XYZ file of C-alpha atoms in Angstrom:
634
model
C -32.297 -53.281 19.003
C -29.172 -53.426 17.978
C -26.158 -50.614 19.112
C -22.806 -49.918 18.520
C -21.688 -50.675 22.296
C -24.022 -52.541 25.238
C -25.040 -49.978 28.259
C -22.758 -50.775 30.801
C -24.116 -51.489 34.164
C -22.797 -52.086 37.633
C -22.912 -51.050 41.339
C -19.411 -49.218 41.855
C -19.513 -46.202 39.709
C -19.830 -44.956 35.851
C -18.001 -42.591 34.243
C -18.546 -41.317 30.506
C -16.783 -38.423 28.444
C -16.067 -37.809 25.213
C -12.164 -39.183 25.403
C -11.808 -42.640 26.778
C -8.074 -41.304 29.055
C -10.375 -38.553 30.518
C -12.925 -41.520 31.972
C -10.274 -44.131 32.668
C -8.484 -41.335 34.637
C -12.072 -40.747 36.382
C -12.590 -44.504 37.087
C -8.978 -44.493 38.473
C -10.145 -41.880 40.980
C -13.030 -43.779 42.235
C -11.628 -46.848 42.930
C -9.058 -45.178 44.914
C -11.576 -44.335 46.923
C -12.704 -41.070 45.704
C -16.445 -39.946 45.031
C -18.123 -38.235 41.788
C -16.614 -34.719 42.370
C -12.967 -35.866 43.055
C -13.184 -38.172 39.596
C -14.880 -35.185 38.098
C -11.917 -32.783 38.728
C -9.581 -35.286 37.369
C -11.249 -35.611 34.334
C -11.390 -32.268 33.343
C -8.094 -31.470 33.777
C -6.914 -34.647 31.408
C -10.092 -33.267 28.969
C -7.645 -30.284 28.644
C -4.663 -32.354 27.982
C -6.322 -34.780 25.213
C -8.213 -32.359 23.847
C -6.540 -29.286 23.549
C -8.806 -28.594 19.975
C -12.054 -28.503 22.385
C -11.297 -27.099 25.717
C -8.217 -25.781 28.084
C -7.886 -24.194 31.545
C -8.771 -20.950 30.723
C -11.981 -21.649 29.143
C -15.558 -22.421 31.430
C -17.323 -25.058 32.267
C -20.734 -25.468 33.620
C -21.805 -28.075 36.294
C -24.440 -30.065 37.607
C -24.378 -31.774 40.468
C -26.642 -33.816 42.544
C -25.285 -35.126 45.810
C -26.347 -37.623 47.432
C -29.368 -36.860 49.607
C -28.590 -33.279 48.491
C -30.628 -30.545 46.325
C -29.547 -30.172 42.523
C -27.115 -27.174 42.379
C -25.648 -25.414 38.762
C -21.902 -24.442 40.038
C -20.945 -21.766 36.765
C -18.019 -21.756 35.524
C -18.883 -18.922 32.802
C -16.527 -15.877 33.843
C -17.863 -12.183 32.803
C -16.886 -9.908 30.557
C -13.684 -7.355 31.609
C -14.458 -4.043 33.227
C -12.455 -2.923 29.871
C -14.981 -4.236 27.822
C -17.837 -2.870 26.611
C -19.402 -2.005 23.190
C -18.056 1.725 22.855
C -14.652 0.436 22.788
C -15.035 -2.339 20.604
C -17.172 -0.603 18.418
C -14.241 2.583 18.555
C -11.948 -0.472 17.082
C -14.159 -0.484 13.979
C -15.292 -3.798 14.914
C -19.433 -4.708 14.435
C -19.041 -8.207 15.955
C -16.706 -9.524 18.569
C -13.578 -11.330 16.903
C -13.966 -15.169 16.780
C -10.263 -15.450 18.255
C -7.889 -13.212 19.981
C -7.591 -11.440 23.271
C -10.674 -9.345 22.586
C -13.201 -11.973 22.636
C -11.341 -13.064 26.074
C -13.823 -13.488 29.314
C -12.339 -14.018 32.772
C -11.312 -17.436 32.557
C -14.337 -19.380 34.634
C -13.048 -23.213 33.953
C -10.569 -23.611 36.978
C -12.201 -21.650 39.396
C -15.524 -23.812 39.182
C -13.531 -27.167 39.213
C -11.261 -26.288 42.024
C -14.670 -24.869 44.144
C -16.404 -28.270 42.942
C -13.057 -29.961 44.418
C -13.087 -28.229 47.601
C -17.110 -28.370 48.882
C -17.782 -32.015 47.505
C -14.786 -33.686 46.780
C -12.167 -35.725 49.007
C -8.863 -35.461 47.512
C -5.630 -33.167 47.337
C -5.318 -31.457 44.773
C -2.002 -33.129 43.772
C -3.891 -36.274 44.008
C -6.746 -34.831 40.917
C -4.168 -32.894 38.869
C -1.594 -36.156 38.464
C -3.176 -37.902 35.833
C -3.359 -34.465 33.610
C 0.463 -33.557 34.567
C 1.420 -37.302 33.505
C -0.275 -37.274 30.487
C 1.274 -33.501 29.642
C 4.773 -34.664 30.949
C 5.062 -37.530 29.627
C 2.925 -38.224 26.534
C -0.232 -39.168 25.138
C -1.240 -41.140 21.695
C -3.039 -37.800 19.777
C -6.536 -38.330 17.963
C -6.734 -37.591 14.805
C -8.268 -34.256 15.200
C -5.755 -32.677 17.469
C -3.420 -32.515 14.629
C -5.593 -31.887 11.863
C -6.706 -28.636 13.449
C -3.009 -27.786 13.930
C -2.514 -27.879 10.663
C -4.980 -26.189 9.499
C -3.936 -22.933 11.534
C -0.525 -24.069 10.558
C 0.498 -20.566 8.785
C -0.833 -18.705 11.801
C 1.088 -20.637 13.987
C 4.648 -19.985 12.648
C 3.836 -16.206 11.319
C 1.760 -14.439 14.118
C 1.493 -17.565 16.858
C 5.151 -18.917 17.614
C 4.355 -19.420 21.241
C 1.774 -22.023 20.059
C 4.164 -23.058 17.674
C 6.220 -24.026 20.107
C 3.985 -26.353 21.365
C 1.982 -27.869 18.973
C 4.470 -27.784 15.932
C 7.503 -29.087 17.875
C 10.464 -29.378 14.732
C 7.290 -28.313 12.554
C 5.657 -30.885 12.750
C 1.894 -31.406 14.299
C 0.346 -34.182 17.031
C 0.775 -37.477 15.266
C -1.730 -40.162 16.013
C 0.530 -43.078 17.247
C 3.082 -40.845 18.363
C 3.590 -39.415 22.037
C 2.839 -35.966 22.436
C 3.713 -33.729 25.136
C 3.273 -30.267 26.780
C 5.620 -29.918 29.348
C 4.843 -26.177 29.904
C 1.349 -27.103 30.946
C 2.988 -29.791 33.271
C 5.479 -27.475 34.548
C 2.284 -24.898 35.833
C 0.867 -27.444 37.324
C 3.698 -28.662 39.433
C 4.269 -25.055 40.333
C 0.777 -24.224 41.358
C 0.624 -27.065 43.870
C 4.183 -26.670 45.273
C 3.218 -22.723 45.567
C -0.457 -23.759 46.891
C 1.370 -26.093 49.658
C 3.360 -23.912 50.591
C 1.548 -21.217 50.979
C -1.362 -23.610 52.976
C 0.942 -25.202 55.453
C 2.039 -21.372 56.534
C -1.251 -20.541 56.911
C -2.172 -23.730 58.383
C 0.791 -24.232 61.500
C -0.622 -21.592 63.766
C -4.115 -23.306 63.568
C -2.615 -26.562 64.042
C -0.349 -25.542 67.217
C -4.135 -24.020 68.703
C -6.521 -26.768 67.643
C -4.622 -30.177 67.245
C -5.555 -32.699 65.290
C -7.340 -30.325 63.061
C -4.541 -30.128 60.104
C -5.095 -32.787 58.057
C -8.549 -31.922 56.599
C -8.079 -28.235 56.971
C -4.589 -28.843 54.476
C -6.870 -30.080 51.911
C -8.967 -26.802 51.640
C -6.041 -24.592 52.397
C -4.122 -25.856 49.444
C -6.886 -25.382 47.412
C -7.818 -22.062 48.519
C -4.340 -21.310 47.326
C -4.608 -22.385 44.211
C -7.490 -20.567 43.722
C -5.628 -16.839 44.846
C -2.728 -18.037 42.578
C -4.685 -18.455 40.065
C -6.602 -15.092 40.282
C -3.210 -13.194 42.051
C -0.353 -14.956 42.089
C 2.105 -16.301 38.718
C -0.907 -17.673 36.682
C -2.834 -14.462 36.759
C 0.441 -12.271 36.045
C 0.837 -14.839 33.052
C -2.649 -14.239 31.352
C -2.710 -10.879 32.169
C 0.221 -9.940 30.008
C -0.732 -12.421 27.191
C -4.027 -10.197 27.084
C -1.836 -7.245 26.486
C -0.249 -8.595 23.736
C -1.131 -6.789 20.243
C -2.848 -10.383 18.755
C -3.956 -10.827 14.638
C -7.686 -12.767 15.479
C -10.158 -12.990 12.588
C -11.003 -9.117 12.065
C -7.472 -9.321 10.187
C -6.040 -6.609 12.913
C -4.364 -7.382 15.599
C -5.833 -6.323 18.903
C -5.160 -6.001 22.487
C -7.343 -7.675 24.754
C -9.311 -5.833 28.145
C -8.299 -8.628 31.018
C -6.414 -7.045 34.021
C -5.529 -8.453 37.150
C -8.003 -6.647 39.182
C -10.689 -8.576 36.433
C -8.960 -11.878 37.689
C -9.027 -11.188 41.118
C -12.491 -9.968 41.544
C -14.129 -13.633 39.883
C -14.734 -16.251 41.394
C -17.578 -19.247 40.416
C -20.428 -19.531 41.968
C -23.332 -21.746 42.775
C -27.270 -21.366 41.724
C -30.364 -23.261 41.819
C -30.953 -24.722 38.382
C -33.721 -23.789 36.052
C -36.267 -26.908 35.404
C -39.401 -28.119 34.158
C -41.571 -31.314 34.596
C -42.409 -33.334 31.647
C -44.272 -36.634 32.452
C -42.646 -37.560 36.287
C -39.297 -36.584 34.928
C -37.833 -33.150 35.797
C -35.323 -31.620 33.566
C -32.762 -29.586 35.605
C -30.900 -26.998 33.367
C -28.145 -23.864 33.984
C -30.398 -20.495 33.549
C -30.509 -18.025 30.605
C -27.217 -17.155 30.827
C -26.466 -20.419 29.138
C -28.642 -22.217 26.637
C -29.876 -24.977 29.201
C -33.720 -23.369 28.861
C -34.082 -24.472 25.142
C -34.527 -27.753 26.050
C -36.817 -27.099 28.809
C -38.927 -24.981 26.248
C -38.846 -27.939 23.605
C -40.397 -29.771 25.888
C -43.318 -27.307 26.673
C -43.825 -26.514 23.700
C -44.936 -30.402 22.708
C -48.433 -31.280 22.634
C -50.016 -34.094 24.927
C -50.443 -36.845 22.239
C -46.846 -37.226 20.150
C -46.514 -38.336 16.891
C -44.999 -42.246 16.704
C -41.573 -41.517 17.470
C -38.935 -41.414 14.517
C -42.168 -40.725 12.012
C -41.800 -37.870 9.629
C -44.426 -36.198 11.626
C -42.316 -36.624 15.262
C -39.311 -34.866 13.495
C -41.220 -32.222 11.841
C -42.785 -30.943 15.197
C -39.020 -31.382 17.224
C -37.664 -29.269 14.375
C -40.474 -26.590 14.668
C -40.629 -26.372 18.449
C -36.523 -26.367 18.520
C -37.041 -23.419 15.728
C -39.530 -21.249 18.468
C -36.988 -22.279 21.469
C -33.845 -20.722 19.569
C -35.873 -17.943 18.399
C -36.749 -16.800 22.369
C -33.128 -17.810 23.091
C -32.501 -15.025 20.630
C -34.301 -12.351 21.679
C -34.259 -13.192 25.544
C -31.701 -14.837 26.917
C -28.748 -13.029 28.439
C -26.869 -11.811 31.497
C -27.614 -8.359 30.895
C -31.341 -8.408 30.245
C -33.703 -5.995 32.407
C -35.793 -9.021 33.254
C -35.090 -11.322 36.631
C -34.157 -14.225 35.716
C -36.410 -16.133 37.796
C -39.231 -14.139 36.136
C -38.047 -14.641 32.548
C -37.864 -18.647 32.854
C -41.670 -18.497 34.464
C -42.877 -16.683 31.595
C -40.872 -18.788 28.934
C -42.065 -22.216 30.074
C -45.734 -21.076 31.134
C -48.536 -23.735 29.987
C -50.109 -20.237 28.637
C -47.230 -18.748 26.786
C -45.986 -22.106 25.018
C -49.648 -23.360 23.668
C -49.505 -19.781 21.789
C -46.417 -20.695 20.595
C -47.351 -24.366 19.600
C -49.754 -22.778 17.600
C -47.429 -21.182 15.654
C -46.525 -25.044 14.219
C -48.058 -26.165 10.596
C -48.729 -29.463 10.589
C -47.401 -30.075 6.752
C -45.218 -26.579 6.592
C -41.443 -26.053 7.804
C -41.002 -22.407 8.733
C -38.290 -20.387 7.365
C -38.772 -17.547 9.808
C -36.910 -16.333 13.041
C -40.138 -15.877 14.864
C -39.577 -15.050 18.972
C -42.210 -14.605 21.110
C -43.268 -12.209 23.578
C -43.166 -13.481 27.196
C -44.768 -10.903 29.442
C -46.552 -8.849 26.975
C -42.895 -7.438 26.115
C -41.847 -6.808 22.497
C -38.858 -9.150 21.610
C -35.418 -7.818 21.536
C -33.540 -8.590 18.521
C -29.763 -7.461 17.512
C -29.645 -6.042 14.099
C -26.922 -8.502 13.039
C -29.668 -11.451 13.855
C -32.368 -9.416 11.859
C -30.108 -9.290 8.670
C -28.930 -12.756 9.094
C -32.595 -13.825 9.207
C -33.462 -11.555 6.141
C -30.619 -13.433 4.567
C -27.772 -10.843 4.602
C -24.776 -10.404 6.861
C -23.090 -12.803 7.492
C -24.058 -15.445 5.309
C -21.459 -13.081 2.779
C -18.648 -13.535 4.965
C -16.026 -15.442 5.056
C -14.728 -17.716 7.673
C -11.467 -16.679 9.493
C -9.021 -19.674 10.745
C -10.364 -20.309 14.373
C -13.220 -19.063 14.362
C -16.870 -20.634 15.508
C -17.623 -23.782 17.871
C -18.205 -27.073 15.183
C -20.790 -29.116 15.390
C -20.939 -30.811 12.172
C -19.236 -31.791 9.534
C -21.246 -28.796 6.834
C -20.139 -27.261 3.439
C -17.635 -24.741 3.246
C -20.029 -22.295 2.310
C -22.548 -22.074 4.850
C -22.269 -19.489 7.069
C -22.790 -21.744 10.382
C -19.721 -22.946 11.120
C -19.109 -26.583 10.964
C -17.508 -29.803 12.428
C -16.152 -32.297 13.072
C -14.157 -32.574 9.454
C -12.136 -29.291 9.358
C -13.441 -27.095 5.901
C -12.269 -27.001 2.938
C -11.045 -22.909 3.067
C -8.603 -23.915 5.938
C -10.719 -22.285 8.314
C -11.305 -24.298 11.864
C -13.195 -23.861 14.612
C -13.207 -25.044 18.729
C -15.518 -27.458 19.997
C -16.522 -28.725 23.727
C -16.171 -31.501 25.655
C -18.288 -33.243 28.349
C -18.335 -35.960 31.332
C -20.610 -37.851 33.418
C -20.186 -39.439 36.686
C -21.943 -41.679 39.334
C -20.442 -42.824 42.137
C -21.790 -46.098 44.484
C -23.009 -43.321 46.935
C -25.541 -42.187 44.359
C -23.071 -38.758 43.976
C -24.070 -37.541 40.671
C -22.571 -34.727 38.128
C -22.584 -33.434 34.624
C -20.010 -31.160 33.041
C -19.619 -29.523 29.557
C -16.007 -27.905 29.316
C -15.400 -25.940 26.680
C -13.321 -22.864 25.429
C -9.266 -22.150 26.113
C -8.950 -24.164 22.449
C -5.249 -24.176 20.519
C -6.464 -22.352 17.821
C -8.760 -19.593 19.577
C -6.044 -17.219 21.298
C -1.748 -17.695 21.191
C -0.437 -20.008 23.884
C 0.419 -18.410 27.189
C 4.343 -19.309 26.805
C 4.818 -19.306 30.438
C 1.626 -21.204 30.864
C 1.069 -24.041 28.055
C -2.678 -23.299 27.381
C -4.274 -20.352 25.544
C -7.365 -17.691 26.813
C -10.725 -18.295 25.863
C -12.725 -16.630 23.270
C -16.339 -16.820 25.044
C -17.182 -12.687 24.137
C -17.885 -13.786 20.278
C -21.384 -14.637 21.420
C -21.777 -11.575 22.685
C -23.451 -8.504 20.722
C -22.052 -5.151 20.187
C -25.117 -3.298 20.441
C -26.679 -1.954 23.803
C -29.844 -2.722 25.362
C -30.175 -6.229 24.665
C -30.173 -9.186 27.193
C -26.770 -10.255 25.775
C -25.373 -6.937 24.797
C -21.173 -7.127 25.914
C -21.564 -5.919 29.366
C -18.133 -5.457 31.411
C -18.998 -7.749 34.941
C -21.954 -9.713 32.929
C -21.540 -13.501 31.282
C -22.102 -13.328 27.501
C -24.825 -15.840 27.064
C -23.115 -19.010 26.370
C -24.006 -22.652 24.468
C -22.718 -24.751 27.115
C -25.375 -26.741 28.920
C -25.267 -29.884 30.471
C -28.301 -31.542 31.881
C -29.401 -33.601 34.516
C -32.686 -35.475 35.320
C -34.738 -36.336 38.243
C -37.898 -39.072 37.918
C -40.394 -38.471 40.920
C -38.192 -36.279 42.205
C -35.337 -38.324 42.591
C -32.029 -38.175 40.338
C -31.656 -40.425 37.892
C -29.639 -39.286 34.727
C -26.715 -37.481 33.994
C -26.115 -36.414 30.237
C -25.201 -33.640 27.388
C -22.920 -33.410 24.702
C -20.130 -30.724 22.509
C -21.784 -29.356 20.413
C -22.451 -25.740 20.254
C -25.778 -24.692 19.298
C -26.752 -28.185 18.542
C -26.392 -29.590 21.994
C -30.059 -29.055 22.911
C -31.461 -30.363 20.218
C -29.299 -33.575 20.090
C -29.862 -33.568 24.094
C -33.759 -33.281 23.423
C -33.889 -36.087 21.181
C -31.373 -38.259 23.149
C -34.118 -37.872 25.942
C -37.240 -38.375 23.758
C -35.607 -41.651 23.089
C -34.783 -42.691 26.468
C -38.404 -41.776 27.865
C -40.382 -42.903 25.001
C -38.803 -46.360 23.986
C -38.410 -49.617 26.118
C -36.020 -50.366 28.554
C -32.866 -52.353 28.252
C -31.974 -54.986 31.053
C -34.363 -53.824 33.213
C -32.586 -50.471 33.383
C -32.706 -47.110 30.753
C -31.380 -48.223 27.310
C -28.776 -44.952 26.774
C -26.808 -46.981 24.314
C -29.901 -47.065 22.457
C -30.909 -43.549 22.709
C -27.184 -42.436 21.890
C -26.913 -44.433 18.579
C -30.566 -42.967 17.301
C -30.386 -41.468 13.870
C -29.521 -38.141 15.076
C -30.675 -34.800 13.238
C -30.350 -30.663 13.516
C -30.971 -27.189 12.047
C -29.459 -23.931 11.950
C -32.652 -21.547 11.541
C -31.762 -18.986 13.995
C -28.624 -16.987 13.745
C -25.303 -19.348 15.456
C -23.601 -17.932 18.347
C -20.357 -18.424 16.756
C -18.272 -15.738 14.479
C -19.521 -14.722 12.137
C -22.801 -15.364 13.880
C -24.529 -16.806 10.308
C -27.925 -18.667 10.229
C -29.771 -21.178 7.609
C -32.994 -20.838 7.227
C -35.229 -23.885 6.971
C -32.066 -26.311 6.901
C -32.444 -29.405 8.502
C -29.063 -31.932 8.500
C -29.742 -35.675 9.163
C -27.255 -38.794 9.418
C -27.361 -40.866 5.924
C -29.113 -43.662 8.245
C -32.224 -42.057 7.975
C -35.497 -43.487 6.431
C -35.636 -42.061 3.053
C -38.950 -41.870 3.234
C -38.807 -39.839 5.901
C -36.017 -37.418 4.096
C -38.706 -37.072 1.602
C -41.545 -36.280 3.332
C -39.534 -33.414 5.243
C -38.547 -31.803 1.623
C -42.046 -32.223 0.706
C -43.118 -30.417 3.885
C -40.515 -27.492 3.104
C -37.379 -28.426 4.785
C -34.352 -27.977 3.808
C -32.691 -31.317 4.040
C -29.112 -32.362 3.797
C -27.994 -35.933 4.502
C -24.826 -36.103 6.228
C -22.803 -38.764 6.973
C -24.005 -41.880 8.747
C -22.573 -41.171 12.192
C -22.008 -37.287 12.332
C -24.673 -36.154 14.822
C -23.565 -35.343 18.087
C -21.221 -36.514 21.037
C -23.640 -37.568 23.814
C -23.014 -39.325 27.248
C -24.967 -40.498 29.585
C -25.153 -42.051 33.272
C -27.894 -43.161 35.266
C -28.923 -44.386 38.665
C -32.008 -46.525 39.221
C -32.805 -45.431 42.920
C -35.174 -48.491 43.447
C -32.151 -51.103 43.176
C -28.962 -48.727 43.463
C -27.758 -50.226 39.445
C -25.699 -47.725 37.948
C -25.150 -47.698 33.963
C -23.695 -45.333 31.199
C -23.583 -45.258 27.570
C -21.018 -43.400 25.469
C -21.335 -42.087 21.514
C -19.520 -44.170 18.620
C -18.809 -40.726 16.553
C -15.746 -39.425 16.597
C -14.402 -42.718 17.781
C -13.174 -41.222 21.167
C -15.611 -41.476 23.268
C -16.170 -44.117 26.517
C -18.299 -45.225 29.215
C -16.370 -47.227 31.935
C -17.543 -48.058 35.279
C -18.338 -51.877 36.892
């Protein structure tokens, strides 16, 4: 068939990400001799130089990684909610959901913890040799896309009233990032510098009395010391003292108030990331591996239990009927179950979720000719589900369907009308409101090193920039509710349950494929259908045709209430790309869907790498939308 790109192939190593500096950057890492994890790190940290709109340092990121002859680990890079805050004191504020931007929707920042700890178990390199490429781009310049200064402007009035620090930056002589134009953040460049002349210092003082007992033993133990001291510095040292007083700063986010945030320095020092075993599920000799229910990663595991043995022919009518259902059922029990705060062990809730038992009740639930307008979660365990009252009025088609969007606020997704209450991207709306989006990577190395990131959070336009700093805090507590006893009630010390969720895939056992996309809630059902694609159809040069699979005709829905402020939901809307079969359009309205054609290439962001383990071929595909996206590798 024909695709926008080929799938790239090769022995050496593939790298793909949604901004083509970010995976030349990688590439440049491996073939100076560093593995998956090394190129990984230096990717992310150019992600949050190029893409400023979609991610930044103090945002999360979760991981995946498979090393080579290793077990599949989730590293999370989702920090928890302050000790400050908890739903009394929001609630005291007069608030009924967390702002969309501002200091108050602030988690500890998770992203650079979890790449410097993915640095320092799997990686090789210094940490001046991963953080150059980000400083040079930040020091010296980078050509802008389009959207960096497009979402400037439309927070443009913020900026210069209420926001001058990120004025400062991103409206240098008032004017925004110009595509064509060399754009530069040499606060961001200056932290860096400092962190790793602080972090070698610090390292070789802790490091000479080894060295003068155990020769020979400084070099490698250098590495890890400088970026154990990174870490503290970041948690105690000028970073920490940084964000700390930028959460204390009286902020106007989208309540219309301006707030002070709950983030103190014994919140920073007390986080760290941390590894887990991934949740997964077996679906025809492949086995998805997913972050847990703090995340969305389940949802896709549950789409795929919930399908029945025989599928409809793939791209029929019928085939996107029952992915829209099942995805409906999914994001309903992501709803009422998933969380860092439910009574339930996590362990126990995924068993239930994606039991053979549990999910052909559920499939039941599916009409054949009939789309369901209904938020409808299940009961795993016998147990009633647990809904917040927001999500009930939302589904009953009040809240916040009535309210209006704030500048900043929400993840996109999209590109949807200014009126709907699930917010939108990637065109920025029509009432000059904006949101954040996410960013992701993929990596293989010639070792058969493997990893998957989604970065996300830390955006320009979701908290003021840190002056001292160059980036912004994160706004991660929106998707969490103000109402106790519920699995993601705010919880000080607990993750709010989070949309991020990169996957990777094993066939008999083995890894073989690295993938996700930005996204919001989207990503699972664009990641689904990405992986329908690359199962179900034929094979490209003897390998996986992702190229293929990425350019599909790609489609969503919004019938479950979005995570993002104001937390609106669509019932029985279904948006498609323009390329699809009109007949098949038609037969969805017929069937009771709600369909709106988009346009012809506005359906997700995916990458993709791969490994065949039978010949040691690498590949990787990258998506056409947005026009920034790249798989490199040879």
């Amino acid at each position: 068939m024909f695709t926008t790109r080929p799938t790239l192939q090769g022995t050496f190593g593939m790298v793909s990400s949604t901004h083509w500096l970010a995976s030349q950057s990688a590439m440049a890492v491996l073939e100076d001799g560093g593995n998956a994890y090394d190129a990984a790190v230096a990717a992310g940290f150019v992600l949050h130089v190029v893409e400023p709109h979609l991610n930044g340092p103090a945002g999360e990121v979760p991981i995946i990684l498979a090393p080579a002859g290793g077990e599949v680990r989730v590293l999370c890079g989702q920090g928890v909610a302050p000790a400050g805050a908890t739903v009394a004191h929001y609630r005291g504020l007069g608030l009924d959901l967390v702002p969309g931007t501002g200091p108050l929707a602030a988690a500890v920042p998770g992203a650079f913890d979890a790449w410097m700890l993915l640095l320092r178990d799997h990686g090789t390199k210094s940490l001046a040799d991963v953080l150059r490429y980000a400083i040079g781009y930040a020091e010296d310049g980078h050509a802008p896309v389009e959207r960096v200064g497009e979402t400037v402007e439309t927070v443009r009035e913020l900026f210069e009233s209420e926001w001058t620090s990120s004025a400062e930056v991103y409206l240098p002589g008032g004017q925004p990032p110009r595509p064509g134009e060399l754009f530069r953040n040499p606060a961001l460049a200056a932290t860096w510098r400092r962190l790793i002349a602080e972090a070698a210092q610090e390292s070789r003082a802790a490091e000479e009395p080894r060295a003068a007992q155990e020769p020979g033993t400084a070099a490698g133990g250098t590495r890890v010391a400088e970026i154990e001291a990174a870490r503290r510095i970041w948690r105690a040292g000028f970073i920490a003292e940084a964000l700390v007083r930028q959460a204390g700063r009286p902020t106007t986010d989208t309540s219309g108030e301006r707030h002070s945030g709950t983030l103190t320095a014994a919140d920073l020092a007390a986080w760290s990331a941390a590894y887990e075993a991934p949740a997964t599920y077996d679906w025809r000799g492949w086995t998805l591996c997913k972050a847990g229910p703090w995340s969305q990663g389940p949802v896709l595991l549950q789409q795929l239990a919930l399908l029945p043995p025989e599928l409809p022919r793939y791209g029929s009518a019928e085939y996107v009927h029952l992915l829209i259902e099942g995805c409906k059922l999914a994001m309903a029990d992501r709803e009422a179950w998933y969380g860092d705060a439910g009574e339930v062990p996590p362990a126990q809730l995924l068993s239930e979720l994606l039991s053979q038992e549990y999910n052909a009740g559920r499939r039941a639930l599916v009409a054949e000719k009939e789309a369901s307008h209904e938020l409808r979660p299940g009961s795993p365990g016998g147990r009633p589900p647990l809904l917040s009252g927001h999500a009930c009025a939302v589904a009953a088609g009040e809240g916040a369907s009535g309210r209006p969007q704030a500048p900043g606020a929400g993840e996109p997704t999209v590109a949807k009308r200014p009126t709907s209450p699930v917010p939108g991207e990637p065109d920025v709306s029509a009432d000059g409101g904006t949101r954040g989006d996410t960013c992701h990577l993929d990596i293989v190395d010639r070792w058969g090193n493997m990893v998957a990131a989604t970065p996300s959070g830390g955006w320009l336009q979701s908290n003021p920039v840190v002056p001292e700093l160059g980036f912004p805090l994160g706004t991660r507590l929106q998707m969490a509710w103000l109402e106790e006893g519920l699995p993601n009630s705010l919880t000080p010390g607990r993750r709010p349950r989070t949309t991020l969720t990169p996957s990777l895939a094993l066939r008999d056992g083995v890894p073989v494929m690295a993938f996700g996309t930005p996204g919001g809630d989207q990503q699972d059902q664009w990641q689904l259908h990405f992986f329908l694609a690359v199962a179900l159809r034929a094979e490209v040069r003897g390998g996986l045709d992702l190229q293929g699979a990425i350019d599909a005709p790609n489609w969503h829905n919004d019938s479950f209430p979005g995570s993002f402020f104001p937390r609106g939901m669509r019932p029985g809307s279904v948006i498609v790309e323009s390329r699809t079969d009109p007949e098949i359009v038609e037969e969805l309205r017929r069937r009771g869907h709600d369909v709106h054609v988009g346009d012809a290439w506005s359906e997700g962001r995916l990458c993709a790498v791969a490994r065949d383990p039978r010949t040691g071929v690498l590949s990787a595909a990258a998506n056409p939308r947005g026009m920034q996206g790249y798989a490199v590798g040879r």
